[in-house]
PDB file of C-alpha atoms in Angstrom:
ATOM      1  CA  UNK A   1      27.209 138.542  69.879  1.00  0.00           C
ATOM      2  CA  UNK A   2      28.178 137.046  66.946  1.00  0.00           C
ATOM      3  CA  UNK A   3      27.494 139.567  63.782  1.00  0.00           C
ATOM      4  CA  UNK A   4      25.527 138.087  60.602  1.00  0.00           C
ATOM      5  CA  UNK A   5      28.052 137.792  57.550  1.00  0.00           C
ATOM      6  CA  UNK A   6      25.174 139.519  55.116  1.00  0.00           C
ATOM      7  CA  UNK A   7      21.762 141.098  55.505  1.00  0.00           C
ATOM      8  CA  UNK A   8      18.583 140.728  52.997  1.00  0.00           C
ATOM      9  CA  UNK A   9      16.374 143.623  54.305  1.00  0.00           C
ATOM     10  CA  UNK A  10      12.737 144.472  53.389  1.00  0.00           C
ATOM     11  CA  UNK A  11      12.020 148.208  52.348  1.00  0.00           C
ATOM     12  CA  UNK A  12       8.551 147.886  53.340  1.00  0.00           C
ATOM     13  CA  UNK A  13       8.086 147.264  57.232  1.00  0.00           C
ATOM     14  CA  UNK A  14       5.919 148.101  59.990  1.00  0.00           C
ATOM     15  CA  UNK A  15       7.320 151.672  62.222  1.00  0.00           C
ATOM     16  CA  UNK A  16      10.419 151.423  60.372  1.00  0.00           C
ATOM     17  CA  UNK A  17      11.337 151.162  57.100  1.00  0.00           C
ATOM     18  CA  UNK A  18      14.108 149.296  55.391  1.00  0.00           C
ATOM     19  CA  UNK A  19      15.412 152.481  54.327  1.00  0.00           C
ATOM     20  CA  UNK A  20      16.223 154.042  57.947  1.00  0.00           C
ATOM     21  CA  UNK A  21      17.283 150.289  59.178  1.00  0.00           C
ATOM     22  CA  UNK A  22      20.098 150.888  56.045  1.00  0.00           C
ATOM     23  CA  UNK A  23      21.254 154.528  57.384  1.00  0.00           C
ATOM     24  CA  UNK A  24      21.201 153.485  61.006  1.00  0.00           C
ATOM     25  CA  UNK A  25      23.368 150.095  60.413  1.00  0.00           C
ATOM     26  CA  UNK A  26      25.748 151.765  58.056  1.00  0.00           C
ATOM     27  CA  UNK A  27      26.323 154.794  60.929  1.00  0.00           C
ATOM     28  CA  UNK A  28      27.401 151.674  63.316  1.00  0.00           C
ATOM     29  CA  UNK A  29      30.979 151.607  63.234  1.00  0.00           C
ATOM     30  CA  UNK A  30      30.673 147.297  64.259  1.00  0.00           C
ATOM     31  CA  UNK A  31      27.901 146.804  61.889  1.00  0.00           C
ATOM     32  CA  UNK A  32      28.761 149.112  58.828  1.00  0.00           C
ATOM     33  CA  UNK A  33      30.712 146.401  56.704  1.00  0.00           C
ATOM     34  CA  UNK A  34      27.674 144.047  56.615  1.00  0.00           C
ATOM     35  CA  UNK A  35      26.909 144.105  53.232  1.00  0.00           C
ATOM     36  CA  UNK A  36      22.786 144.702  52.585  1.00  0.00           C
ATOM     37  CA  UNK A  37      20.737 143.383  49.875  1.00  0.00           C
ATOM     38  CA  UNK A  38      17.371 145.099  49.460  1.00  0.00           C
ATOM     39  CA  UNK A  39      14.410 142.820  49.045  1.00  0.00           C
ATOM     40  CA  UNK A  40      11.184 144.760  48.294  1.00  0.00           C
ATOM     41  CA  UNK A  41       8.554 144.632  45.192  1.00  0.00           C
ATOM     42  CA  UNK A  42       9.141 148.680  45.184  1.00  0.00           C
ATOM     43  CA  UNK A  43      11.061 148.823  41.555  1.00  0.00           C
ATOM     44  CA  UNK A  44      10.898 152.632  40.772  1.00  0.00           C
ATOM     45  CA  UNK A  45      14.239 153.611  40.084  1.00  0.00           C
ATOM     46  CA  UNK A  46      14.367 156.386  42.779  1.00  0.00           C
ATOM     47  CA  UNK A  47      13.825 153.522  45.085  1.00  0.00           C
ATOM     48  CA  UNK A  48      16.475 151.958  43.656  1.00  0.00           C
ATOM     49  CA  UNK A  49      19.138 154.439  43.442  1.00  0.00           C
ATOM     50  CA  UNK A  50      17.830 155.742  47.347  1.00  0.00           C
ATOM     51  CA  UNK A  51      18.856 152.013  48.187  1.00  0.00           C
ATOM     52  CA  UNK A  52      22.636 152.095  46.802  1.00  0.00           C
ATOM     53  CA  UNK A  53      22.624 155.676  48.164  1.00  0.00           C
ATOM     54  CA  UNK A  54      22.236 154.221  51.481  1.00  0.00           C
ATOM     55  CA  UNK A  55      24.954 151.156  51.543  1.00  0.00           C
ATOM     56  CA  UNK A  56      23.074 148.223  49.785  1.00  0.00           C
ATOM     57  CA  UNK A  57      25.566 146.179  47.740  1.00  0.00           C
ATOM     58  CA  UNK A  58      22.359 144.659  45.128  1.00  0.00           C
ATOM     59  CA  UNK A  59      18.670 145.315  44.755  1.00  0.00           C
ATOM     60  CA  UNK A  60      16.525 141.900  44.460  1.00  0.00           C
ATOM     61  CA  UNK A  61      12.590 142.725  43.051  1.00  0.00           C
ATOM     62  CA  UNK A  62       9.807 140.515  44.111  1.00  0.00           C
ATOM     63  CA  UNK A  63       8.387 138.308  43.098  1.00  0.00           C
ATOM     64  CA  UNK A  64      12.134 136.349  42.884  1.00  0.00           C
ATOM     65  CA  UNK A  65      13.757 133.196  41.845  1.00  0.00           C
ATOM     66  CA  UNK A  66      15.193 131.187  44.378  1.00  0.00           C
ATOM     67  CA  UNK A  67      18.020 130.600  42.744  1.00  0.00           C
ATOM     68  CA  UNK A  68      18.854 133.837  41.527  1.00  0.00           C
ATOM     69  CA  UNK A  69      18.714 135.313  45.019  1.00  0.00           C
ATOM     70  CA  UNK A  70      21.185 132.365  45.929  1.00  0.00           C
ATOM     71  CA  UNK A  71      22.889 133.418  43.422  1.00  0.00           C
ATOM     72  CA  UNK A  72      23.235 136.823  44.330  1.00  0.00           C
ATOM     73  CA  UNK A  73      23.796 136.188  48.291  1.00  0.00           C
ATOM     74  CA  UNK A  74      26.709 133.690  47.284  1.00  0.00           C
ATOM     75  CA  UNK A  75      28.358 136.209  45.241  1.00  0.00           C
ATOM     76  CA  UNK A  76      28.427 139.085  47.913  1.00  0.00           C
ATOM     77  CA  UNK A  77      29.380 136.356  50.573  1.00  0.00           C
ATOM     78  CA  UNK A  78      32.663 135.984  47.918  1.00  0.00           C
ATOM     79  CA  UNK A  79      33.245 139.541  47.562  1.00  0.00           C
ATOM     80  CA  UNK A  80      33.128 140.104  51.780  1.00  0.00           C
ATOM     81  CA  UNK A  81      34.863 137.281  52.074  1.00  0.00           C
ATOM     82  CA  UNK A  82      37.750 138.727  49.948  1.00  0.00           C
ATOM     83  CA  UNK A  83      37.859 142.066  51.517  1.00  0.00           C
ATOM     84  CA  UNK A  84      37.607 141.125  54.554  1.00  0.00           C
ATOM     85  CA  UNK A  85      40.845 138.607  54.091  1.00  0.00           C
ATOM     86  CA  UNK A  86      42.564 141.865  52.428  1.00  0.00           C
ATOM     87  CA  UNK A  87      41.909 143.959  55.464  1.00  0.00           C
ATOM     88  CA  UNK A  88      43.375 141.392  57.553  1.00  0.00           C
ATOM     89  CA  UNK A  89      46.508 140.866  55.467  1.00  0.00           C
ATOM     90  CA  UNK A  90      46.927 144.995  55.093  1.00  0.00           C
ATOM     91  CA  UNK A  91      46.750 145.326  59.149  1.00  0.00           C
ATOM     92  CA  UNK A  92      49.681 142.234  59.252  1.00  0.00           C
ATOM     93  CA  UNK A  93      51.225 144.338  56.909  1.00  0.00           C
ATOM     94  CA  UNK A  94      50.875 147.294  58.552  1.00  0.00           C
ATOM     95  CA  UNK A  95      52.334 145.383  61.763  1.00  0.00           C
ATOM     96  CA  UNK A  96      55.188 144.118  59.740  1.00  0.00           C
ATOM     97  CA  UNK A  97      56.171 147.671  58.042  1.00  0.00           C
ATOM     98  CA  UNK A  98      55.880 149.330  61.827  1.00  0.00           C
ATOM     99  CA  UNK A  99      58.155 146.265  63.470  1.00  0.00           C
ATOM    100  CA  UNK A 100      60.404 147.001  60.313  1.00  0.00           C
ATOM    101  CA  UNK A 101      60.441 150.731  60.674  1.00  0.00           C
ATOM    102  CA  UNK A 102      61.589 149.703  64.320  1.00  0.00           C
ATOM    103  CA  UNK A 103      64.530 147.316  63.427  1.00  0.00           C
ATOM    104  CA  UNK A 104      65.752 149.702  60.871  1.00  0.00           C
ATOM    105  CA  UNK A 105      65.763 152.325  63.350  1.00  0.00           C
ATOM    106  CA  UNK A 106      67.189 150.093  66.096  1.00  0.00           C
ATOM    107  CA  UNK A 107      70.425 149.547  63.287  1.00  0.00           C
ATOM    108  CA  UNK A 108      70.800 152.781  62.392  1.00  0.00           C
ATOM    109  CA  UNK A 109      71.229 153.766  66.069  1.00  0.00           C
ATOM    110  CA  UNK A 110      73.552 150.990  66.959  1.00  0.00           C
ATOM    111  CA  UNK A 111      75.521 151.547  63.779  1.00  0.00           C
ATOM    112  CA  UNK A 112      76.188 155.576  64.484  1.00  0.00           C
ATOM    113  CA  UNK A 113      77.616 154.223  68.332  1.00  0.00           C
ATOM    114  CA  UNK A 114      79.643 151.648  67.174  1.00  0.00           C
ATOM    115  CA  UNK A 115      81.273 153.584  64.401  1.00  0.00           C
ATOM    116  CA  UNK A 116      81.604 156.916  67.030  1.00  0.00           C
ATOM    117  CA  UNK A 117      83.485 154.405  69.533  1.00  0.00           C
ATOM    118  CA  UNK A 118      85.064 153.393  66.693  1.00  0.00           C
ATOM    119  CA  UNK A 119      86.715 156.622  65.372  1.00  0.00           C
ATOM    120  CA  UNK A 120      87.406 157.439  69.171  1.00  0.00           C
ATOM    121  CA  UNK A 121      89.676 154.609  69.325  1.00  0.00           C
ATOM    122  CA  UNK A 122      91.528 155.407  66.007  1.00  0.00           C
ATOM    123  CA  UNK A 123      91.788 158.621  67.664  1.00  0.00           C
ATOM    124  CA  UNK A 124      93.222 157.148  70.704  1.00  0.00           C
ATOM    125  CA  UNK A 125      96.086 155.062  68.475  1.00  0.00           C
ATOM    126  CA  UNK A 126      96.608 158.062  66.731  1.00  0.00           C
ATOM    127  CA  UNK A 127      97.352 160.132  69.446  1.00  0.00           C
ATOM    128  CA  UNK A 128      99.593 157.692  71.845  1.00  0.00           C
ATOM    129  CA  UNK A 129     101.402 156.924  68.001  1.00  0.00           C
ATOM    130  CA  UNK A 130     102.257 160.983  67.950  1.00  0.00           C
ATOM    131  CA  UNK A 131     103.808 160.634  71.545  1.00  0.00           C
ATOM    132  CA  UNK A 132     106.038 157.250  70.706  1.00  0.00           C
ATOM    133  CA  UNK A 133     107.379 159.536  67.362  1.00  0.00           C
ATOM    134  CA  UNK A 134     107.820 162.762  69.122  1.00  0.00           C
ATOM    135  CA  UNK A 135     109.011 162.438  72.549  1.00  0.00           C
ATOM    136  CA  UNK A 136     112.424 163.335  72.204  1.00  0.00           C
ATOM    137  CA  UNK A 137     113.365 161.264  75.056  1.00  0.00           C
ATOM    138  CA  UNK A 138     111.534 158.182  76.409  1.00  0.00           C
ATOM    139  CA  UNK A 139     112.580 155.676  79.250  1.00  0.00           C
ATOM    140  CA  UNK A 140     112.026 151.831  77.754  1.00  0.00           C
ATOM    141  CA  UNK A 141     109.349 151.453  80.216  1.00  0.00           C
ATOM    142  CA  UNK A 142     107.148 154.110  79.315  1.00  0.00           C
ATOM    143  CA  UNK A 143     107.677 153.130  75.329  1.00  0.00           C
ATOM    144  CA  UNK A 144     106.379 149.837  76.025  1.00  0.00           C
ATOM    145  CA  UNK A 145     103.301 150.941  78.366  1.00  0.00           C
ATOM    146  CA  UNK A 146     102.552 153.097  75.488  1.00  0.00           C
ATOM    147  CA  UNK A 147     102.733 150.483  72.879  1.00  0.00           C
ATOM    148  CA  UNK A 148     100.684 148.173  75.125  1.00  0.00           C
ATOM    149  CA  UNK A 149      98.065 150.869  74.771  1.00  0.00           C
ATOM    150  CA  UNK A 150      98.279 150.548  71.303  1.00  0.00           C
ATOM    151  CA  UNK A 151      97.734 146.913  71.456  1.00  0.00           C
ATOM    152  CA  UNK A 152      94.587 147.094  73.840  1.00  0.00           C
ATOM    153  CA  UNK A 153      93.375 150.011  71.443  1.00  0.00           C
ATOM    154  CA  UNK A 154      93.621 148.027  68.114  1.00  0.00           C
ATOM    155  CA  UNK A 155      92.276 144.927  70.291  1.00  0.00           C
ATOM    156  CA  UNK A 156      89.486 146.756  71.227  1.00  0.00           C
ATOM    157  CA  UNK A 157      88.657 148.262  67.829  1.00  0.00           C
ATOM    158  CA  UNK A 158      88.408 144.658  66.123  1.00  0.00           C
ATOM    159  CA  UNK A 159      85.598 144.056  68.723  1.00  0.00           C
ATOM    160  CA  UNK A 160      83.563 147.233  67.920  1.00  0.00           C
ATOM    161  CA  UNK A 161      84.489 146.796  64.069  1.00  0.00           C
ATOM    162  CA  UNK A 162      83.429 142.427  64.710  1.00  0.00           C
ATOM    163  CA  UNK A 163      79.807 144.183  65.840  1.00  0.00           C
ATOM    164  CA  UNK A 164      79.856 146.861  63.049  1.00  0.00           C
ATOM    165  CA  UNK A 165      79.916 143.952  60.618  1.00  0.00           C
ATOM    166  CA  UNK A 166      77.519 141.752  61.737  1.00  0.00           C
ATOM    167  CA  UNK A 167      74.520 142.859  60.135  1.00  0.00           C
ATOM    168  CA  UNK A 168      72.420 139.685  60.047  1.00  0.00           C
ATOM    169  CA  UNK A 169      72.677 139.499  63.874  1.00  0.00           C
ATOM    170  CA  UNK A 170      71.261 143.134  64.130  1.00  0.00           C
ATOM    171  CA  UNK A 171      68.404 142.811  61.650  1.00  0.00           C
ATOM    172  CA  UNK A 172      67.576 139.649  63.977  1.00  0.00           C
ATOM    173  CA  UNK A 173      67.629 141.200  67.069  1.00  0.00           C
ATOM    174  CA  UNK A 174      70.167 139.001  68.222  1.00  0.00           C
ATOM    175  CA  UNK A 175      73.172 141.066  69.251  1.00  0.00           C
ATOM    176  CA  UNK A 176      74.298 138.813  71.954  1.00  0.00           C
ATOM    177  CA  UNK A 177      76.646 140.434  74.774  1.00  0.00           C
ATOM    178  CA  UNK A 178      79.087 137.943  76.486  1.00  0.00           C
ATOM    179  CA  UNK A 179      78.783 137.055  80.584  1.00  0.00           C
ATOM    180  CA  UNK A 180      82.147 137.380  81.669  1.00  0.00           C
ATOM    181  CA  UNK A 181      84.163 137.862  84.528  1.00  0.00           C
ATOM    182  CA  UNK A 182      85.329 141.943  83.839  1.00  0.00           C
ATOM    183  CA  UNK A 183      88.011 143.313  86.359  1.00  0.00           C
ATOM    184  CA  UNK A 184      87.110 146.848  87.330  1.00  0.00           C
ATOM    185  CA  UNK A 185      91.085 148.156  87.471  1.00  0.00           C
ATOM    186  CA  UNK A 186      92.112 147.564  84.300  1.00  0.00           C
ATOM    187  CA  UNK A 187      88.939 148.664  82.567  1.00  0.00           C
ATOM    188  CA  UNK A 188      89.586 152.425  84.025  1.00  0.00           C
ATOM    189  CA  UNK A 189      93.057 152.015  83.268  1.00  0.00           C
ATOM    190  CA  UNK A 190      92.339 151.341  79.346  1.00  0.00           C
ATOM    191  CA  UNK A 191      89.694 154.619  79.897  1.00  0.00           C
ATOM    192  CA  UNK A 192      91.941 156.708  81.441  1.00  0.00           C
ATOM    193  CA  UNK A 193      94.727 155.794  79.305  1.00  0.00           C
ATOM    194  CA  UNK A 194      92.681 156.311  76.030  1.00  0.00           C
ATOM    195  CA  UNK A 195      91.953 159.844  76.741  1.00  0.00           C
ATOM    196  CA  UNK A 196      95.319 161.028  78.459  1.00  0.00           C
ATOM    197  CA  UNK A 197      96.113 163.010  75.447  1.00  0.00           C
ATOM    198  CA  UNK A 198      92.438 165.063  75.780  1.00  0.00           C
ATOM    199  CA  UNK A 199      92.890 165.742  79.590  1.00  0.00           C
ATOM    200  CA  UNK A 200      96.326 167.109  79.281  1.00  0.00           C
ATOM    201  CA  UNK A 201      95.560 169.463  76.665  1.00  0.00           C
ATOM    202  CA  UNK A 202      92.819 170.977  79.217  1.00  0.00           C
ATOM    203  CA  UNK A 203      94.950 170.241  82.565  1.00  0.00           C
ATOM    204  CA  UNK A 204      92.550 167.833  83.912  1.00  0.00           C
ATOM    205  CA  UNK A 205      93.602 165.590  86.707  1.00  0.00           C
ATOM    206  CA  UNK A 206      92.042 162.280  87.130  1.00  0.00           C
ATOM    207  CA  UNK A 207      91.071 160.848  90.346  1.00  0.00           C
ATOM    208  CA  UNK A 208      90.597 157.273  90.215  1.00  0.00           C
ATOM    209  CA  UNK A 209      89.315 154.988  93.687  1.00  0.00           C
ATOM    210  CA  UNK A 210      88.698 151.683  92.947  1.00  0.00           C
ATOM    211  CA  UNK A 211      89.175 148.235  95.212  1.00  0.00           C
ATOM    212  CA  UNK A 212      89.907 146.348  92.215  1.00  0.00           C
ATOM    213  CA  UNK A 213      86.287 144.428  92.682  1.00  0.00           C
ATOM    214  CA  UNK A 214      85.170 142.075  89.209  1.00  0.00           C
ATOM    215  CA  UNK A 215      81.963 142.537  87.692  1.00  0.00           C
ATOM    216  CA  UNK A 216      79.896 140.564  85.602  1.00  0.00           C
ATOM    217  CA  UNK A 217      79.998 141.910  81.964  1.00  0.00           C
ATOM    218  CA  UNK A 218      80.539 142.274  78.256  1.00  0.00           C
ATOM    219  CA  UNK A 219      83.913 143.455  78.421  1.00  0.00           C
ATOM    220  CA  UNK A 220      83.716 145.217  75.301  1.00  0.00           C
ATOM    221  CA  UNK A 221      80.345 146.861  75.995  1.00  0.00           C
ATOM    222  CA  UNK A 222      82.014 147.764  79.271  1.00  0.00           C
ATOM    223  CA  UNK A 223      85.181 149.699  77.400  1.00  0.00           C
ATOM    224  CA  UNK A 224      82.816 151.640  75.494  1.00  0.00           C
ATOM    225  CA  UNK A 225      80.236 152.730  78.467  1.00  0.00           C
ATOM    226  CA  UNK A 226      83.904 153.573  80.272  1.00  0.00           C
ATOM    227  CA  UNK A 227      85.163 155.185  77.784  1.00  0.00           C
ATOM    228  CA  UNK A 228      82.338 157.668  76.192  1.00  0.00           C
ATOM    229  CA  UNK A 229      81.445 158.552  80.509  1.00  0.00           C
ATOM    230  CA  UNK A 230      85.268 159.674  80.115  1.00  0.00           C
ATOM    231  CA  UNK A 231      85.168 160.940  76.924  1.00  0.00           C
ATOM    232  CA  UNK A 232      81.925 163.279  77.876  1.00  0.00           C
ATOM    233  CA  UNK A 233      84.033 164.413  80.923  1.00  0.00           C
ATOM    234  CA  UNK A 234      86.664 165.412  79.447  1.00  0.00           C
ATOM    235  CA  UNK A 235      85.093 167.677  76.495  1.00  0.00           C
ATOM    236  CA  UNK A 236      82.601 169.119  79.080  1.00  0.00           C
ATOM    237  CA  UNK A 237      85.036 169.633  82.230  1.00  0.00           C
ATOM    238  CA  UNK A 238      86.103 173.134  82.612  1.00  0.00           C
ATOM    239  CA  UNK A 239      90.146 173.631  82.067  1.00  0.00           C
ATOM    240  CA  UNK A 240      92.387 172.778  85.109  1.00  0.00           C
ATOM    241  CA  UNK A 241      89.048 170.942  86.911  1.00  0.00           C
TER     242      UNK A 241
END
C-alpha cells in the first residue's frame, strides 16, 4: 500500500481521538516518519504542547485560511522531502564507506603476501649468492645451475614487485591473473630449488613425483602457491623428516 507523504489529523473524533491516532502511528516503525499536522479548534496550550509531545510537526486552529494551511502543508512536504533525500544519500554512503572498508582491506591483505613472497625470494638470492662465494670448490656445472637460480629468482621477484606496484589495479578490483600454459616440472624445480638452503639446515629430503603434465595458470601466482606450500613444510617438518 502506498503510504501518504503527510497527515492533517483531527483531535476531536468519534471512539478515538486524534491524540491516540498520533501515539499509535508514531509507535509504527513504517508509518512513524509521516509527518502530522494537528487540525482541531482545541487552542489551550496544554493541547498544544500534548500535540508536539506526541510527533506533530505544526498545530493549525480552526477556523483556518486556506491558504495558510497550504502554506503550512507545502512547507512540511519540503522539509520531508529533504530528509528523506538525506537518509537516502547517508545509506549510499554508508554502502560506499562499507565497500571501501572492503577494498582497503582486500589491499592491505594482498600487499602483506606479495611483499612476504617478496622477502622470501630475496632470501632465496641471498642464500644460493652465499653458496657461489663460499664453496671452496665448485664444478662449472653446478656454478651455472646456481646462477640460473639466481636468474629465475630475480625474474620472479620483478613479477611480485610489477603486482606490489600496481595500486590503481588493486583499488579497482582488477588484478588480472594471466591464462597460460604452466609446466608442472619446472615449477617444483624453481620451489625446491628456492628452499634447498632451509631443508638442508634441518636434513629434510625431498621427494618429488611428477609426469611432467601442463596446467593452465598464472605462472607467477603458481611460483608463489608452490613456493609458500614448500616454505610451510619446511619450517614445520620435524628435523631429518
Amino acid at each position: 500500500n502506498k503510504k501518504p507523504d503527510l497527515i492533517l489529523l483531527d483531535i476531536i473524533m468519534p471512539h478515538m481521538d486524534g491524540f491516540e491516532v498520533c501515539r499509535r502511528l508514531k509507535e509504527d516503525p513504517e508509518v512513524r516518519d509521516i509527518p502530522v499536522i494537528f487540525i482541531t479548534a482545541r487552542t489551550e496550550t496544554e493541547d498544544i504542547l500534548t500535540g508536539f509531545q506526541l510527533g506533530a510537526v505544526d498545530y493549525v486552529t480552526k477556523p483556518f485560511r486556506s491558504a495558510e494551511l497550504f502554506a503550512r502543508v507545502r512547507a512540511h512536504l519540503e522539509i520531508k522531502a529533504s530528509r528523506d533525500l538525506f537518509a537516502t544519500y547517508n545509506k549510499q554512503l554508508e554502502r560506499l564507506s562499507k565497500n571501501l572498508r572492503r577494498l582497503n582491506e582486500d589491499k592491505n591483505r594482498f600487499l602483506s603476501i606479495v611483499s612476504h613472497d617478496i622477502r622470501g625470494a630475496f632470501g632465496n638470492v641471498i642464500s644460493i649468492s652465499r653458496i657461489l662465494t663460499e664453496e671452496d670448490s665448485m664444478e662449472p656445472d653446478e656454478a651455472t645451475a646456481l646462477l640460473t637460480d639466481i636468474a629465475i629468482e630475480a625474474e620472479h621477484m620483478i613479477a611480485l614487485a610489477e603486482n606490489l606496484l600496481n595500486i590503481e589495479a588493486i583499488e579497482r578490483r582488477e588484478v588480472c591473473l594471466k591464462r597460460e600454459r604452466v609446466e608442472t616440472r619446472p615449477l617444483f624445480d624453481f620451489a625446491m630449488q628456492a628452499h634447498q638452503i632451509a631443508s638442508q639446515a634441518k636434513g629434510l629430503i625431498f621427494e618429488m613425483e611428477c609426469d611432467g603434465s601442463e596446467v593452465d595458470g598464472d605462472l607467477t601466482a603458481c611460483r608463489q602457491i608452490a613456493s609458500n606450500l614448500l616454505s610451510n613444510a619446511v619450517k614445520y617438518s620435524l628435523p631429518g623428516s
